[in-house]
CSV table of C-alpha atoms in Angstrom, one decimal:
chain,number,residue,atom,x,y,z
A,1,MET,CA,0.0,0.0,0.0
A,2,PRO,CA,1.6,3.3,-1.0
A,3,SER,CA,2.5,5.8,1.7
A,4,PRO,CA,0.5,9.0,1.7
A,5,ALA,CA,2.0,11.8,-0.3
A,6,PRO,CA,3.1,14.9,1.6
A,7,ILE,CA,0.5,17.4,2.3
A,8,SER,CA,1.2,20.6,0.3
A,9,ALA,CA,1.5,24.0,1.8
A,10,SER,CA,-1.9,25.0,0.5
A,11,VAL,CA,-3.6,22.8,3.1
A,12,SER,CA,-2.1,24.8,6.0
A,13,ALA,CA,-3.5,28.0,4.5
A,14,PRO,CA,-6.5,29.3,6.5
A,15,ILE,CA,-9.9,28.5,5.0
A,16,PRO,CA,-12.0,31.6,4.4
A,17,ALA,CA,-15.1,32.1,6.5
A,18,LEU,CA,-18.5,31.6,4.9
A,19,LYS,CA,-19.8,35.0,3.9
A,20,ARG,CA,-23.5,35.7,3.4
A,21,SER,CA,-22.8,36.7,-0.2
A,22,THR,CA,-21.2,33.3,-0.9
A,23,LEU,CA,-24.1,31.5,0.9
A,24,LEU,CA,-26.7,33.3,-1.2
A,25,ALA,CA,-24.8,32.8,-4.4
A,26,VAL,CA,-24.3,29.0,-4.1
A,27,CYS,CA,-27.9,28.5,-2.8
A,28,ALA,CA,-29.2,30.5,-5.8
A,29,CYS,CA,-27.3,28.1,-8.1
A,30,VAL,CA,-28.7,24.9,-6.6
A,31,LEU,CA,-32.2,26.5,-6.5
A,32,VAL,CA,-32.1,27.1,-10.3
A,33,ALA,CA,-30.7,23.6,-11.0
A,34,GLN,CA,-33.4,22.0,-8.9
A,35,SER,CA,-36.2,24.1,-10.5
A,36,MET,CA,-35.7,22.5,-13.9
A,37,VAL,CA,-36.6,19.1,-12.5
A,38,ALA,CA,-40.2,20.0,-12.2
A,39,ALA,CA,-40.7,23.0,-14.5
A,40,VAL,CA,-41.3,21.0,-17.6
A,41,ASN,CA,-44.1,19.0,-16.1
A,42,LEU,CA,-46.5,21.9,-16.3
A,43,LEU,CA,-45.5,22.5,-20.0
A,44,VAL,CA,-46.4,19.1,-21.3
A,45,PRO,CA,-49.8,20.1,-22.8
A,46,GLN,CA,-48.1,23.1,-24.6
A,47,LEU,CA,-45.2,20.9,-25.8
A,48,SER,CA,-47.6,18.2,-27.1
A,49,SER,CA,-49.4,20.7,-29.3
A,50,SER,CA,-46.3,22.6,-30.4
A,51,SER,CA,-44.8,22.8,-33.9
A,52,LEU,CA,-42.3,20.0,-32.9
A,53,HIS,CA,-45.2,17.5,-32.9
A,54,PRO,CA,-43.4,15.2,-30.4
A,55,SER,CA,-44.6,11.7,-29.8
A,56,HIS,CA,-45.7,10.5,-26.4
A,57,THR,CA,-42.3,8.8,-25.9
A,58,GLU,CA,-40.5,12.0,-26.9
A,59,ILE,CA,-42.5,13.9,-24.4
A,60,LEU,CA,-41.6,11.5,-21.7
A,61,TRP,CA,-37.9,11.7,-22.5
A,62,THR,CA,-38.1,15.5,-22.6
A,63,VAL,CA,-39.3,15.3,-18.9
A,64,ASP,CA,-37.0,12.4,-17.9
A,65,ALA,CA,-33.7,13.1,-19.7
A,66,TYR,CA,-32.8,15.9,-17.2
A,67,VAL,CA,-33.5,13.7,-14.2
A,68,ILE,CA,-31.7,10.6,-15.5
A,69,VAL,CA,-28.5,12.5,-16.5
A,70,PHE,CA,-28.6,14.7,-13.4
A,71,ALA,CA,-29.0,11.8,-10.9
A,72,SER,CA,-26.6,9.4,-12.7
A,73,LEU,CA,-23.7,11.8,-12.8
A,74,LEU,CA,-24.0,13.3,-9.3
A,75,ILE,CA,-21.5,10.9,-7.7
A,76,PRO,CA,-18.7,11.2,-10.3
A,77,ALA,CA,-19.4,15.0,-10.6
A,78,GLY,CA,-18.9,15.4,-6.9
A,79,ALA,CA,-15.7,13.5,-7.0
A,80,LEU,CA,-14.6,15.6,-9.9
A,81,GLY,CA,-15.1,18.8,-7.9
A,82,ASP,CA,-13.2,17.4,-4.9
A,83,ARG,CA,-10.3,16.5,-7.2
A,84,TYR,CA,-10.0,19.5,-9.5
A,85,GLY,CA,-11.7,22.3,-7.6
A,86,ARG,CA,-15.2,22.9,-6.4
A,87,LYS,CA,-15.5,26.5,-7.7
A,88,GLY,CA,-14.3,25.4,-11.1
A,89,ALA,CA,-16.9,22.5,-11.1
A,90,LEU,CA,-19.6,25.0,-10.2
A,91,LEU,CA,-18.7,27.4,-13.0
A,92,ALA,CA,-18.4,24.6,-15.5
A,93,GLY,CA,-21.8,23.3,-14.4
A,94,LEU,CA,-23.4,26.7,-14.9
A,95,GLY,CA,-21.9,26.8,-18.4
A,96,LEU,CA,-23.2,23.4,-19.3
A,97,PHE,CA,-26.6,24.2,-17.8
A,98,ALA,CA,-26.8,27.4,-20.0
A,99,ALA,CA,-25.7,25.5,-23.1
A,100,GLY,CA,-28.3,22.8,-22.6
A,101,ALA,CA,-31.0,25.4,-22.0
A,102,ALA,CA,-30.0,27.3,-25.2
A,103,THR,CA,-30.1,24.1,-27.1
A,104,SER,CA,-33.6,23.3,-25.9
A,105,ALA,CA,-34.9,26.8,-26.4
A,106,LEU,CA,-33.7,26.8,-30.1
A,107,ALA,CA,-34.4,23.1,-30.8
A,108,PRO,CA,-36.0,22.5,-34.2
A,109,THR,CA,-36.7,18.9,-33.5
A,110,PRO,CA,-37.7,16.8,-30.4
A,111,ALA,CA,-34.3,15.0,-30.5
A,112,LEU,CA,-32.4,18.3,-30.0
A,113,LEU,CA,-34.9,19.3,-27.3
A,114,ILE,CA,-34.2,16.1,-25.4
A,115,THR,CA,-30.4,16.5,-26.0
A,116,GLY,CA,-30.5,20.0,-24.5
A,117,ARG,CA,-32.3,18.7,-21.5
A,118,GLY,CA,-29.6,16.1,-21.0
A,119,ILE,CA,-26.8,18.6,-21.3
A,120,SER,CA,-28.5,20.8,-18.7
A,121,GLY,CA,-28.9,17.8,-16.4
A,122,ALA,CA,-25.1,17.2,-16.7
A,123,GLY,CA,-24.6,20.8,-15.7
A,124,ALA,CA,-26.9,20.4,-12.7
A,125,ALA,CA,-24.9,17.3,-11.7
A,126,LEU,CA,-21.8,19.5,-11.4
A,127,ILE,CA,-23.6,22.4,-9.7
A,128,THR,CA,-25.4,20.5,-6.9
A,129,PRO,CA,-22.5,18.7,-5.1
A,130,ALA,CA,-20.1,21.6,-5.7
A,131,THR,CA,-22.5,24.0,-3.9
A,132,MET,CA,-22.8,21.7,-0.9
A,133,SER,CA,-19.1,20.9,-0.7
A,134,ILE,CA,-18.2,24.6,-0.8
A,135,LEU,CA,-20.6,25.3,2.1
A,136,MET,CA,-19.2,22.4,4.1
A,137,ARG,CA,-15.6,23.6,3.6
A,138,LEU,CA,-16.3,27.2,4.4
A,139,ALA,CA,-18.9,26.9,7.2
A,140,GLY,CA,-16.8,25.1,9.8
A,141,PRO,CA,-18.2,22.5,12.2
A,142,GLU,CA,-20.0,25.0,14.3
A,143,HIS,CA,-22.0,26.5,11.4
A,144,ARG,CA,-22.6,23.5,9.2
A,145,ALA,CA,-26.0,22.7,10.5
A,146,ARG,CA,-27.2,26.2,9.6
A,147,ALA,CA,-25.5,26.1,6.2
A,148,MET,CA,-27.2,22.8,5.4
A,149,ALA,CA,-30.5,24.3,6.5
A,150,SER,CA,-30.1,27.1,3.9
A,151,TRP,CA,-29.0,24.6,1.2
A,152,THR,CA,-32.0,22.4,1.9
A,153,LEU,CA,-34.3,25.4,1.8
A,154,ALA,CA,-32.8,26.2,-1.7
A,155,ILE,CA,-33.6,22.7,-2.8
A,156,GLY,CA,-37.2,23.0,-1.7
A,157,LEU,CA,-37.6,26.5,-3.1
A,158,GLY,CA,-36.2,25.1,-6.4
A,159,GLY,CA,-39.0,22.7,-6.6
A,160,MET,CA,-41.5,25.4,-5.9
A,161,ALA,CA,-39.9,27.8,-8.3
A,162,GLY,CA,-40.0,25.1,-11.0
A,163,ASN,CA,-43.7,24.6,-10.6
A,164,LEU,CA,-44.4,28.3,-10.4
A,165,GLY,CA,-42.2,29.1,-13.4
A,166,GLY,CA,-43.6,26.3,-15.5
A,167,GLY,CA,-47.2,27.3,-14.6
A,168,LEU,CA,-46.6,30.9,-15.5
A,169,ALA,CA,-44.8,30.0,-18.8
A,170,GLY,CA,-47.5,27.6,-19.7
A,171,GLN,CA,-50.2,30.2,-19.3
A,172,PHE,CA,-48.6,33.5,-20.4
A,173,LEU,CA,-45.4,32.6,-22.3
A,174,THR,CA,-44.0,29.6,-24.2
A,175,TRP,CA,-41.9,26.6,-23.4
A,176,ARG,CA,-39.1,28.2,-25.5
A,177,ALA,CA,-39.2,31.3,-23.3
A,178,LEU,CA,-38.7,29.2,-20.1
A,179,PHE,CA,-35.6,27.6,-21.5
A,180,GLY,CA,-34.4,30.8,-23.0
A,181,ALA,CA,-34.6,32.6,-19.6
A,182,MET,CA,-32.3,30.1,-18.1
A,183,VAL,CA,-29.4,31.2,-20.3
A,184,PRO,CA,-28.9,34.8,-19.0
A,185,LEU,CA,-29.8,33.6,-15.5
A,186,ALA,CA,-27.0,31.0,-15.5
A,187,ALA,CA,-24.6,33.6,-16.9
A,188,LEU,CA,-25.5,36.1,-14.2
A,189,LEU,CA,-25.0,33.4,-11.5
A,190,ALA,CA,-21.6,32.5,-13.0
A,191,VAL,CA,-20.5,36.2,-12.7
A,192,ILE,CA,-21.8,36.4,-9.1
A,193,VAL,CA,-20.1,33.1,-8.2
A,194,ALA,CA,-16.8,34.3,-9.7
A,195,PHE,CA,-16.8,37.4,-7.5
A,196,THR,CA,-18.3,36.1,-4.3
A,197,THR,CA,-17.1,32.5,-3.9
A,198,PRO,CA,-13.5,31.7,-2.8
A,199,ARG,CA,-11.7,28.7,-4.0
A,200,THR,CA,-11.3,25.8,-1.6
A,201,GLU,CA,-8.4,23.4,-1.4
A,202,ARG,CA,-8.4,20.5,-3.8
A,203,ALA,CA,-8.2,16.9,-2.6
A,204,ALA,CA,-5.3,15.9,-4.9
A,205,GLY,CA,-5.2,12.4,-3.4
A,206,ASN,CA,-8.8,11.7,-4.6
A,207,HIS,CA,-9.0,9.7,-7.9
A,208,LEU,CA,-11.7,9.7,-10.5
A,209,ASP,CA,-11.4,6.0,-11.4
A,210,PRO,CA,-12.6,6.1,-15.0
A,211,LEU,CA,-13.7,2.4,-15.1
A,212,GLY,CA,-15.6,2.7,-11.8
A,213,THR,CA,-17.2,5.9,-13.0
A,214,VAL,CA,-18.5,4.3,-16.1
A,215,LEU,CA,-19.8,1.2,-14.2
A,216,LEU,CA,-21.5,3.3,-11.5
A,217,THR,CA,-23.0,5.8,-14.0
A,218,ALA,CA,-24.4,3.0,-16.2
A,219,ALA,CA,-25.8,1.2,-13.2
A,220,LEU,CA,-27.6,4.4,-12.1
A,221,VAL,CA,-28.9,5.0,-15.6
A,222,ALA,CA,-30.3,1.5,-15.7
A,223,LEU,CA,-31.9,1.8,-12.3
A,224,LEU,CA,-33.5,5.2,-13.0
A,225,PHE,CA,-34.7,4.1,-16.4
A,226,GLY,CA,-36.4,1.1,-14.9
A,227,ILE,CA,-38.0,3.1,-12.2
A,228,ILE,CA,-39.2,5.9,-14.4
A,229,GLU,CA,-40.4,3.6,-17.3
A,230,GLY,CA,-41.8,0.8,-15.1
A,231,PRO,CA,-45.4,2.2,-15.0
A,232,THR,CA,-45.3,2.7,-18.8
A,233,TYR,CA,-44.2,-0.7,-19.8
A,234,GLY,CA,-45.3,-2.7,-16.8
A,235,TRP,CA,-43.1,-3.8,-13.9
A,236,SER,CA,-43.0,-7.4,-15.1
A,237,SER,CA,-42.4,-6.6,-18.8
A,238,PRO,CA,-39.2,-8.2,-20.3
A,239,ARG,CA,-37.8,-4.7,-21.0
A,240,ILE,CA,-38.0,-3.5,-17.5
A,241,LEU,CA,-36.9,-6.8,-15.9
A,242,ALA,CA,-33.8,-6.7,-18.3
A,243,VAL,CA,-33.0,-3.2,-17.4
A,244,PHE,CA,-33.1,-3.9,-13.6
A,245,ALA,CA,-31.0,-7.0,-14.2
A,246,ALA,CA,-28.5,-5.0,-16.0
A,247,GLY,CA,-28.5,-2.4,-13.2
A,248,ALA,CA,-27.9,-5.1,-10.6
A,249,LEU,CA,-25.0,-6.7,-12.6
A,250,LEU,CA,-23.4,-3.3,-13.2
A,251,THR,CA,-23.7,-2.4,-9.5
A,252,ALA,CA,-22.1,-5.8,-8.6
A,253,ALA,CA,-19.3,-5.1,-11.2
A,254,PHE,CA,-18.7,-1.7,-9.7
A,255,THR,CA,-18.5,-3.1,-6.2
A,256,LEU,CA,-16.0,-5.8,-7.1
A,257,HIS,CA,-13.9,-3.3,-9.0
A,258,ALA,CA,-13.9,-0.7,-6.2
A,259,LEU,CA,-13.0,-3.4,-3.6
A,260,ARG,CA,-10.0,-4.5,-5.7
A,261,SER,CA,-8.9,-1.1,-6.9
A,262,ARG,CA,-6.1,0.8,-5.1
A,263,THR,CA,-7.8,4.1,-6.3
A,264,PRO,CA,-11.6,3.6,-6.4
A,265,LEU,CA,-14.1,6.3,-7.0
A,266,PHE,CA,-15.3,5.5,-3.5
A,267,ASP,CA,-15.1,2.5,-1.2
A,268,PRO,CA,-18.4,0.7,-1.0
A,269,ARG,CA,-17.5,-0.3,2.6
A,270,VAL,CA,-18.5,3.3,3.6
A,271,PHE,CA,-22.1,1.8,3.7
A,272,SER,CA,-21.1,-0.3,6.7
A,273,SER,CA,-21.7,2.9,8.7
A,274,PRO,CA,-25.2,2.7,10.2
A,275,ARG,CA,-25.5,6.4,10.1
A,276,LEU,CA,-24.8,6.7,6.4
A,277,ARG,CA,-27.2,3.9,5.6
A,278,ALA,CA,-30.0,5.4,7.7
A,279,ALA,CA,-29.4,8.9,6.5
A,280,SER,CA,-29.4,7.8,2.8
A,281,LEU,CA,-32.6,5.8,3.4
A,282,GLY,CA,-34.1,8.9,5.1
A,283,MET,CA,-33.3,11.2,2.2
A,284,THR,CA,-34.7,8.7,-0.3
A,285,THR,CA,-37.9,8.3,1.9
A,286,GLY,CA,-38.4,12.1,2.2
A,287,PHE,CA,-38.2,12.7,-1.5
A,288,PHE,CA,-40.2,9.6,-2.2
A,289,GLY,CA,-43.1,11.2,-0.4
A,290,LEU,CA,-42.5,14.7,-1.6
A,291,PHE,CA,-42.4,13.9,-5.3
A,292,ALA,CA,-45.4,11.6,-5.1
A,293,LEU,CA,-47.3,14.7,-3.9
A,294,PHE,CA,-45.7,16.8,-6.7
A,295,PHE,CA,-46.8,14.2,-9.3
A,296,VAL,CA,-50.5,14.4,-8.3
A,297,ASN,CA,-50.7,17.9,-6.9
A,298,SER,CA,-50.8,19.9,-10.2
A,299,GLN,CA,-53.1,17.3,-11.8
A,300,TYR,CA,-55.5,17.6,-8.8
A,301,LEU,CA,-55.5,21.4,-8.7
A,302,GLN,CA,-55.9,21.7,-12.5
A,303,GLY,CA,-58.0,18.6,-13.4
A,304,VAL,CA,-60.1,18.2,-10.3
A,305,LYS,CA,-60.3,21.8,-8.8
A,306,GLY,CA,-60.2,23.5,-12.2
A,307,TYR,CA,-57.3,25.9,-11.6
A,308,GLY,CA,-55.3,27.4,-14.4
A,309,PRO,CA,-51.5,26.7,-14.7
A,310,ALA,CA,-50.5,30.0,-13.1
A,311,VAL,CA,-53.0,29.7,-10.2
A,312,THR,CA,-51.8,26.1,-9.7
A,313,GLY,CA,-48.2,27.4,-9.4
A,314,VAL,CA,-49.3,29.8,-6.7
A,315,ALA,CA,-51.5,27.3,-5.0
A,316,ILE,CA,-48.6,25.1,-4.0
A,317,VAL,CA,-46.9,28.0,-2.2
A,318,PRO,CA,-47.8,26.6,1.3
A,319,LEU,CA,-45.2,24.0,0.6
A,320,ILE,CA,-42.6,26.7,0.8
A,321,VAL,CA,-43.6,28.0,4.2
A,322,GLY,CA,-42.4,25.0,6.2
A,323,MET,CA,-39.3,24.6,4.2
A,324,ALA,CA,-38.5,28.3,4.7
A,325,LEU,CA,-39.2,28.6,8.4
A,326,VAL,CA,-38.6,25.2,10.0
A,327,PRO,CA,-34.9,24.5,9.0
A,328,LYS,CA,-33.6,27.4,11.0
A,329,ALA,CA,-35.3,26.0,14.1
A,330,ALA,CA,-34.2,22.5,13.3
A,331,ALA,CA,-30.5,23.6,13.1
A,332,ARG,CA,-30.7,24.3,16.9
A,333,TRP,CA,-31.3,20.6,17.5
A,334,ALA,CA,-28.5,19.4,15.2
A,335,SER,CA,-26.9,17.5,18.1
A,336,HIS,CA,-30.0,15.3,18.4
A,337,PRO,CA,-30.7,14.2,14.9
A,338,ARG,CA,-32.7,11.0,15.7
A,339,PRO,CA,-35.9,12.7,17.0
A,340,VAL,CA,-35.6,15.5,14.5
A,341,ILE,CA,-35.4,13.1,11.6
A,342,GLY,CA,-38.0,10.7,12.9
A,343,THR,CA,-40.5,13.6,13.6
A,344,GLY,CA,-39.9,15.2,10.2
A,345,LEU,CA,-40.4,12.0,8.2
A,346,ALA,CA,-43.4,11.1,10.2
A,347,LEU,CA,-45.0,14.5,9.4
A,348,ILE,CA,-44.4,13.9,5.7
A,349,GLY,CA,-46.2,10.5,6.0
A,350,LEU,CA,-49.1,11.9,8.1
A,351,GLY,CA,-49.4,14.9,5.7
A,352,LEU,CA,-49.8,12.6,2.8
A,353,LEU,CA,-52.4,10.6,4.6
A,354,GLY,CA,-54.3,13.9,5.1
A,355,ALA,CA,-53.9,14.9,1.5
A,356,SER,CA,-55.2,11.6,0.4
A,357,THR,CA,-58.7,12.6,1.7
A,358,ALA,CA,-58.9,15.5,-0.7
A,359,ASP,CA,-61.5,15.5,-3.5
A,360,ALA,CA,-63.3,18.0,-5.7
A,361,GLY,CA,-65.3,19.3,-2.8
A,362,THR,CA,-62.4,19.8,-0.4
A,363,PRO,CA,-61.9,23.5,0.4
A,364,TYR,CA,-58.5,24.7,-0.7
A,365,PRO,CA,-57.5,26.0,2.8
A,366,ALA,CA,-58.0,22.5,4.2
A,367,TYR,CA,-55.9,21.0,1.4
A,368,ALA,CA,-53.3,23.7,2.0
A,369,CYS,CA,-53.0,22.7,5.7
A,370,TRP,CA,-51.8,19.3,4.7
A,371,LEU,CA,-49.3,20.9,2.3
A,372,LEU,CA,-48.0,22.8,5.3
A,373,VAL,CA,-47.6,19.7,7.4
A,374,ILE,CA,-45.6,18.0,4.6
A,375,SER,CA,-43.4,21.1,4.1
A,376,ALA,CA,-42.8,21.4,7.9
A,377,GLY,CA,-41.7,17.7,8.0
A,378,THR,CA,-39.4,18.2,5.0
A,379,GLY,CA,-37.8,21.3,6.5
A,380,LEU,CA,-37.3,19.6,9.8
A,381,CYS,CA,-35.6,16.4,8.7
A,382,MET,CA,-33.7,17.2,5.5
A,383,PRO,CA,-30.9,19.4,6.9
A,384,ALA,CA,-30.1,16.7,9.5
A,385,LEU,CA,-30.2,13.9,6.9
A,386,THR,CA,-28.0,15.9,4.5
A,387,LEU,CA,-25.5,16.5,7.3
A,388,GLY,CA,-25.6,12.9,8.3
A,389,VAL,CA,-24.6,11.7,4.8
A,390,VAL,CA,-21.8,14.3,4.2
A,391,THR,CA,-20.2,13.9,7.6
A,392,SER,CA,-20.1,10.1,7.2
A,393,LEU,CA,-17.3,10.6,4.7
A,394,PRO,CA,-13.9,12.3,5.2
A,395,ALA,CA,-13.9,16.1,4.9
A,396,HIS,CA,-11.9,16.1,1.7
A,397,GLN,CA,-14.7,13.9,0.1
A,398,ALA,CA,-17.5,16.4,0.8
A,399,GLY,CA,-18.4,16.7,-2.9
A,400,LEU,CA,-18.6,12.9,-3.2
A,401,GLY,CA,-20.8,12.8,-0.1
A,402,SER,CA,-23.0,15.4,-1.5
A,403,GLY,CA,-23.3,13.4,-4.7
A,404,LEU,CA,-24.3,10.3,-2.7
A,405,GLY,CA,-26.9,12.2,-0.8
A,406,THR,CA,-28.4,13.9,-3.8
A,407,SER,CA,-28.5,10.6,-5.7
A,408,ALA,CA,-30.5,9.2,-2.9
A,409,ARG,CA,-32.9,12.2,-3.2
A,410,GLU,CA,-33.3,11.8,-6.9
A,411,ILE,CA,-33.8,8.0,-6.7
A,412,GLY,CA,-36.5,8.6,-4.0
A,413,ALA,CA,-38.1,11.2,-6.3
A,414,ALA,CA,-38.2,8.8,-9.2
A,415,LEU,CA,-39.6,6.1,-7.0
A,416,GLY,CA,-42.3,8.4,-5.7
A,417,VAL,CA,-43.5,9.3,-9.2
A,418,ALA,CA,-43.3,5.7,-10.3
A,419,VAL,CA,-45.3,4.2,-7.4
A,420,THR,CA,-47.9,6.9,-7.6
A,421,GLY,CA,-48.2,6.5,-11.4
A,422,THR,CA,-48.6,2.7,-11.0
A,423,VAL,CA,-51.4,3.0,-8.5
A,424,LEU,CA,-53.2,5.7,-10.5
A,425,ALA,CA,-53.0,3.5,-13.6
A,426,ALA,CA,-55.2,1.0,-11.8
A,427,HIS,CA,-58.1,3.5,-11.4
A,428,PRO,CA,-60.3,5.1,-14.0
A,429,ASP,CA,-59.2,8.7,-13.3
A,430,LEU,CA,-57.2,10.9,-11.0
A,431,ALA,CA,-60.2,11.7,-8.8
A,432,HIS,CA,-60.6,8.0,-7.9
A,433,GLY,CA,-56.9,7.2,-7.9
A,434,MET,CA,-55.3,10.0,-6.0
A,435,GLY,CA,-56.5,8.9,-2.5
A,436,PRO,CA,-55.3,5.3,-2.9
A,437,ALA,CA,-52.0,6.4,-4.4
A,438,LEU,CA,-51.2,8.9,-1.7
A,439,ARG,CA,-52.2,6.4,1.1
A,440,THR,CA,-49.9,3.8,-0.4
A,441,VAL,CA,-47.0,6.2,-0.5
A,442,ALA,CA,-47.8,7.5,3.0
A,443,LEU,CA,-47.8,4.0,4.5
A,444,LEU,CA,-44.5,3.2,2.8
A,445,VAL,CA,-43.0,6.5,4.1
A,446,LEU,CA,-44.1,5.7,7.7
A,447,ALA,CA,-42.7,2.1,7.5
A,448,ALA,CA,-39.4,3.5,6.2
A,449,THR,CA,-39.4,6.1,8.9
A,450,ALA,CA,-39.4,3.4,11.5
A,451,ALA,CA,-36.4,1.7,9.8
A,452,VAL,CA,-34.5,5.1,9.6
A,453,VAL,CA,-35.1,5.8,13.3
A,454,ALA,CA,-34.0,2.3,14.3
A,455,GLY,CA,-30.8,2.6,12.2
A,456,TYR,CA,-29.9,6.2,13.2
A,457,ARG,CA,-27.9,6.1,16.3
A,458,GLU,CA,-28.5,9.0,18.6
A,459,ASN,CA,-25.2,8.9,20.5
A,460,GLY,CA,-21.7,8.7,19.2
A,461,ALA,CA,-19.9,10.4,16.4
A,462,PRO,CA,-20.5,9.5,12.9
A,463,SER,CA,-18.6,6.4,12.1
A,464,ARG,CA,-16.0,6.3,9.3
A,465,PRO,CA,-15.3,2.7,8.7
A,466,ALA,CA,-13.8,2.2,5.3
A,467,ALA,CA,-13.7,5.9,4.5
A,468,SER,CA,-11.1,6.5,7.2
A,469,SER,CA,-8.7,3.8,6.0
A,470,ALA,CA,-5.4,4.6,4.6
A,471,ARG,CA,-6.5,3.8,1.2
A,472,THR,CA,-9.4,6.3,1.1
A,473,LYS,CA,-8.1,9.0,3.4
A,474,GLN,CA,-6.0,10.8,0.7
A,475,PRO,CA,-4.0,13.9,1.4
A,476,VAL,CA,-5.4,17.1,0.2
A,477,SER,CA,-3.6,19.8,-1.8
């Protein structure tokens, strides 16, 4: 086993303190990246009747290409930022995001529209872990909980902004205008980041592991494709079963490669940490419930309640309230993550049970109350879960930890949409299927909450089993 390389002088240089301008800049970046996950959903009717004349499959890929590329590249993108510089990764991500948005805005064919969405997804994969890693490096141990609360708020606000922006564009503008607006916005954010965000030290001892990166990315693509397309083709169809089998084989191949490699992308034995397993499951669970709600929410408000796209975007604003107010209070209880996480996830499950009772005659204020319960639960548990994932890895792998955590979020989001869509497909319409779908998701959330609470140890520092070994604790430079 090679001896560690000497630590360069740059490591001893003091780390700049986290300034408010930096915090606002990086949170704005992750907000914009997250907003494009949901924004296109409200533009599907306009896209279907556009001059591109996309097929049903092309519409699905317009929605899904961003999510699949985004989630599949998060882990290697996080490692890339750790190795070559987090600020550089963030700026490169903003450039890719803008290039993809411009491609989509000017696309003369559905194929180019989908390509642009994929390019933007690759940019978002660079942006998201870089932003969290920058905050983790600059905030210091005493302020990390508050920094994660702000970052989590930005994620939540991104989902809301995507729904609101998509609704407004669907009613008053065009889908091309929405994509076009992302180009100057990303350019403005890049300028702000360049002037407000300091560079952090690079982890020169981290390795990108090209073969491992290809294997893991392919495994995640297969998994996400199977989850997203399962309701369309049927969970027992040969195509979906083959995709899941390929995903399992690729995951096994990555694991074997990583265990044998001297310089793996990351050591799979990090998952021997109970806290990392529980925190990852918790993040998957929270976004599983949240995106199940997102999937039916706009359909319920438009198709059942009769709201227009713009009013629908405004009607989900209660989901912002809990995410905006609760994380700051939750940061005070950062030293007691188990009750915070358990209560937050339970509130998401109970809120979904309440929302499952909504029908055409339900007054909007009553429905909004359940949205508030869900948003409060999300704001309560997500900062602690995010911190639990990132602190389970060595500090110089903060970007990789962010990639792991955000991958768990996106997989949970895809599962939430898939399970909800599967249950809805068994009913004649949304009005009859929304209740059973949300109840199914709620019960799964509550069951998973019990598993997270059981696995999340209240006492003791986060364990670092394999991650702290000589092989994975690389010197930084």
